[in-house]
Amino acid sequence: MQVETRSAPKKPKRNYWKWICLTLISLLILLAGWLYVTVFVLSPQEEPTPSLISNKSNIEFQTSTTKSDLNQLISSYIEEFSKEQGIGYKVFVANNVNFTAEAKIFGEPVELRLKFSPKVVDNGNIELSLTDMSVGALPLPVSYVMNYVNKNYKFPEWVTVLPKKEKIYLSLDKLKLKGDTKVRADTLNLKKDDISFTLLVPVK
């Protein structure tokens, strides 16, 4: 009698390509998720800009200078102002504001020298108060000399000579620079060389 022998059941073959495909798909899904989180979640958000924009009609810029630079600026301005005709005087800044001119009084040529002490007043304008005066060797009253200066010399529209008060007023709020920029005086201490202004630049 023959005895039948059964062979051991064969183990199913593993489908390696299937697992490789699943692994690659999983890696692609993870990579896509990482890119999404990095780009859209963790990336820095831009701050809103409207709150950083000023609504002022003028932008202010503070600037400081020295007496030497201020003298160069004054000289350039006077040269530009007197292009059409000579104005006959000079202005320079030391520890005072100095006005010098060649004058002809009573038919005699004399050297006219006026010294002023500057002070910043309301709205950033400047007031010059007479502190010393010499008209050659002539003993003339201050009011006469100030009237003479007012009548015989040409000044910009923003400069006002006040003979009775022995002062000159500089209306810087009426002075317009290039691009309609305006200027306002902040400090004007000539002895300490502490001079600062604010430029008001219009926003168009």
Tab-separated table of C-alpha atoms in Angstrom:
chain	number	residue	atom	x	y	z
A	1	MET	CA	0.000	0.000	0.000
A	2	GLN	CA	1.515	3.286	-1.069
A	3	VAL	CA	1.530	6.210	1.306
A	4	GLU	CA	0.986	9.576	-0.328
A	5	THR	CA	3.364	12.281	0.794
A	6	ARG	CA	2.208	15.891	0.645
A	7	SER	CA	4.712	18.593	-0.072
A	8	ALA	CA	4.810	21.599	2.318
A	9	PRO	CA	2.669	24.502	1.101
A	10	LYS	CA	4.668	27.140	-0.763
A	11	LYS	CA	5.012	30.526	0.950
A	12	PRO	CA	3.431	33.355	-1.066
A	13	LYS	CA	6.010	35.519	-2.736
A	14	ARG	CA	6.275	39.064	-1.335
A	15	ASN	CA	5.495	41.806	-3.803
A	16	TYR	CA	8.498	44.062	-3.227
A	17	TRP	CA	7.509	46.498	-5.983
A	18	LYS	CA	4.237	47.150	-4.191
A	19	TRP	CA	6.018	48.113	-0.981
A	20	ILE	CA	8.531	50.250	-2.840
A	21	CYS	CA	5.676	52.141	-4.541
A	22	LEU	CA	3.842	52.626	-1.247
A	23	THR	CA	7.024	53.903	0.408
A	24	LEU	CA	7.670	56.374	-2.417
A	25	ILE	CA	4.067	57.629	-2.310
A	26	SER	CA	4.324	58.082	1.482
A	27	LEU	CA	7.581	60.002	1.075
A	28	LEU	CA	6.010	62.255	-1.585
A	29	ILE	CA	3.007	62.953	0.667
A	30	LEU	CA	5.312	63.804	3.588
A	31	LEU	CA	7.442	66.058	1.344
A	32	ALA	CA	4.357	67.877	0.046
A	33	GLY	CA	3.082	68.363	3.602
A	34	TRP	CA	6.448	69.690	4.752
A	35	LEU	CA	6.579	72.176	1.863
A	36	TYR	CA	3.054	73.393	2.602
A	37	VAL	CA	3.792	73.962	6.293
A	38	THR	CA	7.107	75.685	5.528
A	39	VAL	CA	5.772	78.039	2.848
A	40	PHE	CA	2.270	78.858	4.068
A	41	VAL	CA	2.371	78.320	7.830
A	42	LEU	CA	5.878	79.006	9.090
A	43	SER	CA	6.893	81.770	6.613
A	44	PRO	CA	7.093	85.287	8.197
A	45	GLN	CA	4.008	87.351	7.579
A	46	GLU	CA	4.465	90.853	6.153
A	47	GLU	CA	3.404	93.649	8.469
A	48	PRO	CA	0.562	95.789	7.175
A	49	THR	CA	2.016	98.982	5.699
A	50	PRO	CA	-0.907	101.452	5.900
A	51	SER	CA	-0.270	102.120	9.602
A	52	LEU	CA	3.347	103.041	8.793
A	53	ILE	CA	2.414	105.794	6.324
A	54	SER	CA	2.124	109.325	7.718
A	55	ASN	CA	-0.829	111.468	6.705
A	56	LYS	CA	0.996	114.765	7.319
A	57	SER	CA	1.081	117.366	4.561
A	58	ASN	CA	4.744	118.157	5.371
A	59	ILE	CA	7.574	115.840	6.315
A	60	GLU	CA	9.999	117.272	8.886
A	61	PHE	CA	13.760	116.794	8.721
A	62	GLN	CA	15.922	118.111	11.570
A	63	THR	CA	19.391	119.335	10.631
A	64	SER	CA	22.244	121.022	12.460
A	65	THR	CA	25.011	123.202	11.064
A	66	THR	CA	27.952	125.383	12.042
A	67	LYS	CA	28.675	129.086	11.671
A	68	SER	CA	31.124	128.474	8.831
A	69	ASP	CA	28.568	126.435	6.872
A	70	LEU	CA	25.862	128.980	7.645
A	71	ASN	CA	28.091	131.773	6.314
A	72	GLN	CA	28.595	129.841	3.083
A	73	LEU	CA	24.831	129.401	2.771
A	74	ILE	CA	24.183	133.118	3.450
A	75	SER	CA	26.838	134.127	0.923
A	76	SER	CA	25.334	131.862	-1.773
A	77	TYR	CA	21.831	133.163	-1.078
A	78	ILE	CA	22.897	136.838	-1.209
A	79	GLU	CA	24.798	136.188	-4.441
A	80	GLU	CA	21.700	134.595	-5.975
A	81	PHE	CA	19.423	137.343	-4.627
A	82	SER	CA	21.618	140.161	-5.977
A	83	LYS	CA	22.126	138.797	-9.498
A	84	GLU	CA	20.137	141.574	-11.173
A	85	GLN	CA	21.628	144.441	-9.174
A	86	GLY	CA	24.186	144.888	-6.439
A	87	ILE	CA	22.717	145.199	-2.961
A	88	GLY	CA	25.754	146.931	-1.466
A	89	TYR	CA	26.035	145.002	1.809
A	90	LYS	CA	27.407	141.822	3.339
A	91	VAL	CA	26.109	139.601	6.132
A	92	PHE	CA	28.251	137.172	8.092
A	93	VAL	CA	27.860	135.246	11.322
A	94	ALA	CA	30.361	135.168	14.181
A	95	ASN	CA	29.260	135.449	17.818
A	96	ASN	CA	26.769	137.978	16.436
A	97	VAL	CA	25.074	138.569	13.119
A	98	ASN	CA	27.147	141.241	11.377
A	99	PHE	CA	25.894	143.644	8.708
A	100	THR	CA	28.510	145.702	6.839
A	101	ALA	CA	28.078	148.156	3.979
A	102	GLU	CA	29.686	151.071	2.206
A	103	ALA	CA	27.340	153.999	2.826
A	104	LYS	CA	27.280	157.610	1.712
A	105	ILE	CA	25.920	159.837	4.432
A	106	PHE	CA	25.892	163.651	4.134
A	107	GLY	CA	27.853	163.218	0.912
A	108	GLU	CA	30.680	161.423	2.684
A	109	PRO	CA	31.562	157.720	2.098
A	110	VAL	CA	31.581	155.846	5.392
A	111	GLU	CA	31.800	152.229	6.494
A	112	LEU	CA	28.599	151.093	8.122
A	113	ARG	CA	28.775	148.276	10.690
A	114	LEU	CA	25.838	146.845	12.613
A	115	LYS	CA	25.896	143.951	15.051
A	116	PHE	CA	22.785	141.989	15.995
A	117	SER	CA	22.000	139.369	18.592
A	118	PRO	CA	19.719	136.640	17.151
A	119	LYS	CA	16.842	134.972	18.962
A	120	VAL	CA	14.418	132.265	17.831
A	121	VAL	CA	10.819	133.427	18.284
A	122	ASP	CA	7.368	131.972	17.606
A	123	ASN	CA	6.893	129.729	14.552
A	124	GLY	CA	10.650	129.268	14.201
A	125	ASN	CA	11.276	132.789	12.904
A	126	ILE	CA	14.293	134.861	13.951
A	127	GLU	CA	14.504	138.275	15.606
A	128	LEU	CA	17.742	140.269	15.340
A	129	SER	CA	18.244	142.900	18.052
A	130	LEU	CA	20.835	145.640	17.485
A	131	THR	CA	23.667	145.452	20.032
A	132	ASP	CA	26.381	147.633	18.489
A	133	MET	CA	26.756	150.138	15.670
A	134	SER	CA	29.448	152.217	14.015
A	135	VAL	CA	29.146	154.623	11.080
A	136	GLY	CA	32.708	155.661	10.452
A	137	ALA	CA	33.422	158.421	12.942
A	138	LEU	CA	29.927	159.948	12.736
A	139	PRO	CA	27.937	160.057	16.006
A	140	LEU	CA	24.546	159.274	14.502
A	141	PRO	CA	21.426	158.128	16.379
A	142	VAL	CA	20.394	154.508	15.960
A	143	SER	CA	16.956	155.379	14.574
A	144	TYR	CA	18.536	157.443	11.785
A	145	VAL	CA	20.933	154.657	10.799
A	146	MET	CA	18.227	151.985	10.870
A	147	ASN	CA	15.969	154.161	8.696
A	148	TYR	CA	18.859	154.716	6.314
A	149	VAL	CA	19.429	150.947	6.061
A	150	ASN	CA	15.729	150.316	5.485
A	151	LYS	CA	15.439	152.894	2.685
A	152	ASN	CA	18.741	152.442	0.891
A	153	TYR	CA	19.268	148.699	0.744
A	154	LYS	CA	17.289	145.958	-0.927
A	155	PHE	CA	16.191	143.006	1.228
A	156	PRO	CA	14.239	139.823	0.444
A	157	GLU	CA	10.497	139.924	1.113
A	158	TRP	CA	10.856	137.812	4.263
A	159	VAL	CA	13.236	140.345	5.879
A	160	THR	CA	11.629	143.275	7.721
A	161	VAL	CA	13.656	146.177	9.149
A	162	LEU	CA	12.046	147.760	12.231
A	163	PRO	CA	13.888	151.076	12.843
A	164	LYS	CA	11.895	152.152	15.914
A	165	LYS	CA	12.418	148.808	17.636
A	166	GLU	CA	16.074	148.638	16.500
A	167	LYS	CA	15.438	145.141	15.190
A	168	ILE	CA	15.300	143.099	12.025
A	169	TYR	CA	12.719	140.344	11.730
A	170	LEU	CA	13.380	137.265	9.613
A	171	SER	CA	10.103	135.577	8.628
A	172	LEU	CA	11.487	132.149	7.798
A	173	ASP	CA	7.931	130.829	7.405
A	174	LYS	CA	7.715	132.999	4.250
A	175	LEU	CA	11.048	131.811	2.872
A	176	LYS	CA	10.576	129.115	0.226
A	177	LEU	CA	13.406	126.928	-0.953
A	178	LYS	CA	13.511	124.598	-3.938
A	179	GLY	CA	10.460	122.368	-4.214
A	180	ASP	CA	8.486	124.709	-1.906
A	181	THR	CA	10.490	123.424	1.058
A	182	LYS	CA	10.241	125.686	4.109
A	183	VAL	CA	12.623	126.156	7.005
A	184	ARG	CA	12.073	126.684	10.727
A	185	ALA	CA	14.766	127.701	13.232
A	186	ASP	CA	15.080	125.510	16.341
A	187	THR	CA	18.229	126.670	18.147
A	188	LEU	CA	20.546	129.587	17.376
A	189	ASN	CA	23.289	129.845	19.985
A	190	LEU	CA	26.169	131.389	18.053
A	191	LYS	CA	28.653	131.456	20.938
A	192	LYS	CA	28.317	127.688	21.422
A	193	ASP	CA	28.017	127.067	17.671
A	194	ASP	CA	24.707	125.335	18.389
A	195	ILE	CA	22.608	125.950	15.275
A	196	SER	CA	19.749	123.716	14.179
A	197	PHE	CA	16.841	124.005	11.769
A	198	THR	CA	13.858	121.926	10.663
A	199	LEU	CA	13.150	121.504	6.958
A	200	LEU	CA	9.485	121.135	6.063
A	201	VAL	CA	9.200	119.203	2.808
A	202	PRO	CA	5.687	119.167	1.278
A	203	VAL	CA	4.227	115.807	0.287
A	204	LYS	CA	2.605	116.008	-3.152
